[in-house]
Amino acid sequence: MSQPKIAVDLILKKLTESTEQVKTRAQKASEVL
């Protein structure tokens, strides 16, 4: 049962990373505009 938990942790980690990238991209876009 530990395998799915690790997968969920990886998915959550990637989600948080992608949201951080989206935030930085949005900030850069607003600066450019």
mmCIF file with all atom_site columns, C-alpha atoms in Angstrom:
data_model
loop_
_atom_site.group_PDB
_atom_site.id
_atom_site.type_symbol
_atom_site.label_atom_id
_atom_site.label_alt_id
_atom_site.label_comp_id
_atom_site.label_asym_id
_atom_site.label_entity_id
_atom_site.label_seq_id
_atom_site.pdbx_PDB_ins_code
_atom_site.Cartn_x
_atom_site.Cartn_y
_atom_site.Cartn_z
_atom_site.occupancy
_atom_site.B_iso_or_equiv
_atom_site.pdbx_formal_charge
_atom_site.auth_seq_id
_atom_site.auth_comp_id
_atom_site.auth_asym_id
_atom_site.auth_atom_id
_atom_site.pdbx_PDB_model_num
ATOM 1  C CA . MET A 1 1  ? 0.000 0.000  0.000   1.00 0.00 ? 1  MET A CA 1
ATOM 2  C CA . SER A 1 2  ? 3.008 2.300  0.214   1.00 0.00 ? 2  SER A CA 1
ATOM 3  C CA . GLN A 1 3  ? 3.390 2.505  -3.574  1.00 0.00 ? 3  GLN A CA 1
ATOM 4  C CA . PRO A 1 4  ? 0.211 4.572  -4.272  1.00 0.00 ? 4  PRO A CA 1
ATOM 5  C CA . LYS A 1 5  ? 1.093 6.924  -1.416  1.00 0.00 ? 5  LYS A CA 1
ATOM 6  C CA . ILE A 1 6  ? 4.472 7.647  -3.026  1.00 0.00 ? 6  ILE A CA 1
ATOM 7  C CA . ALA A 1 7  ? 2.761 8.275  -6.372  1.00 0.00 ? 7  ALA A CA 1
ATOM 8  C CA . VAL A 1 8  ? 0.352 10.727 -4.718  1.00 0.00 ? 8  VAL A CA 1
ATOM 9  C CA . ASP A 1 9  ? 3.276 12.498 -3.052  1.00 0.00 ? 9  ASP A CA 1
ATOM 10 C CA . LEU A 1 10 ? 5.042 12.805 -6.415  1.00 0.00 ? 10 LEU A CA 1
ATOM 11 C CA . ILE A 1 11 ? 1.875 14.112 -8.091  1.00 0.00 ? 11 ILE A CA 1
ATOM 12 C CA . LEU A 1 12 ? 1.343 16.684 -5.337  1.00 0.00 ? 12 LEU A CA 1
ATOM 13 C CA . LYS A 1 13 ? 4.980 17.731 -5.581  1.00 0.00 ? 13 LYS A CA 1
ATOM 14 C CA . LYS A 1 14 ? 4.717 18.190 -9.338  1.00 0.00 ? 14 LYS A CA 1
ATOM 15 C CA . LEU A 1 15 ? 1.458 20.093 -8.911  1.00 0.00 ? 15 LEU A CA 1
ATOM 16 C CA . THR A 1 16 ? 3.024 22.519 -6.443  1.00 0.00 ? 16 THR A CA 1
ATOM 17 C CA . GLU A 1 17 ? 6.032 22.945 -8.731  1.00 0.00 ? 17 GLU A CA 1
ATOM 18 C CA . SER A 1 18 ? 3.823 23.653 -11.748 1.00 0.00 ? 18 SER A CA 1
ATOM 19 C CA . THR A 1 19 ? 1.728 26.150 -9.794  1.00 0.00 ? 19 THR A CA 1
ATOM 20 C CA . GLU A 1 20 ? 4.908 27.973 -8.765  1.00 0.00 ? 20 GLU A CA 1
ATOM 21 C CA . GLN A 1 21 ? 5.966 28.093 -12.436 1.00 0.00 ? 21 GLN A CA 1
ATOM 22 C CA . VAL A 1 22 ? 2.537 29.432 -13.412 1.00 0.00 ? 22 VAL A CA 1
ATOM 23 C CA . LYS A 1 23 ? 2.808 32.128 -10.740 1.00 0.00 ? 23 LYS A CA 1
ATOM 24 C CA . THR A 1 24 ? 6.231 33.257 -11.949 1.00 0.00 ? 24 THR A CA 1
ATOM 25 C CA . ARG A 1 25 ? 5.067 33.195 -15.579 1.00 0.00 ? 25 ARG A CA 1
ATOM 26 C CA . ALA A 1 26 ? 1.999 35.267 -14.699 1.00 0.00 ? 26 ALA A CA 1
ATOM 27 C CA . GLN A 1 27 ? 4.169 37.806 -12.884 1.00 0.00 ? 27 GLN A CA 1
ATOM 28 C CA . LYS A 1 28 ? 6.565 38.047 -15.837 1.00 0.00 ? 28 LYS A CA 1
ATOM 29 C CA . ALA A 1 29 ? 3.668 38.356 -18.275 1.00 0.00 ? 29 ALA A CA 1
ATOM 30 C CA . SER A 1 30 ? 2.083 41.160 -16.259 1.00 0.00 ? 30 SER A CA 1
ATOM 31 C CA . GLU A 1 31 ? 5.446 42.954 -16.155 1.00 0.00 ? 31 GLU A CA 1
ATOM 32 C CA . VAL A 1 32 ? 5.812 42.668 -19.919 1.00 0.00 ? 32 VAL A CA 1
ATOM 33 C CA . LEU A 1 33 ? 2.261 43.817 -20.546 1.00 0.00 ? 33 LEU A CA 1
#
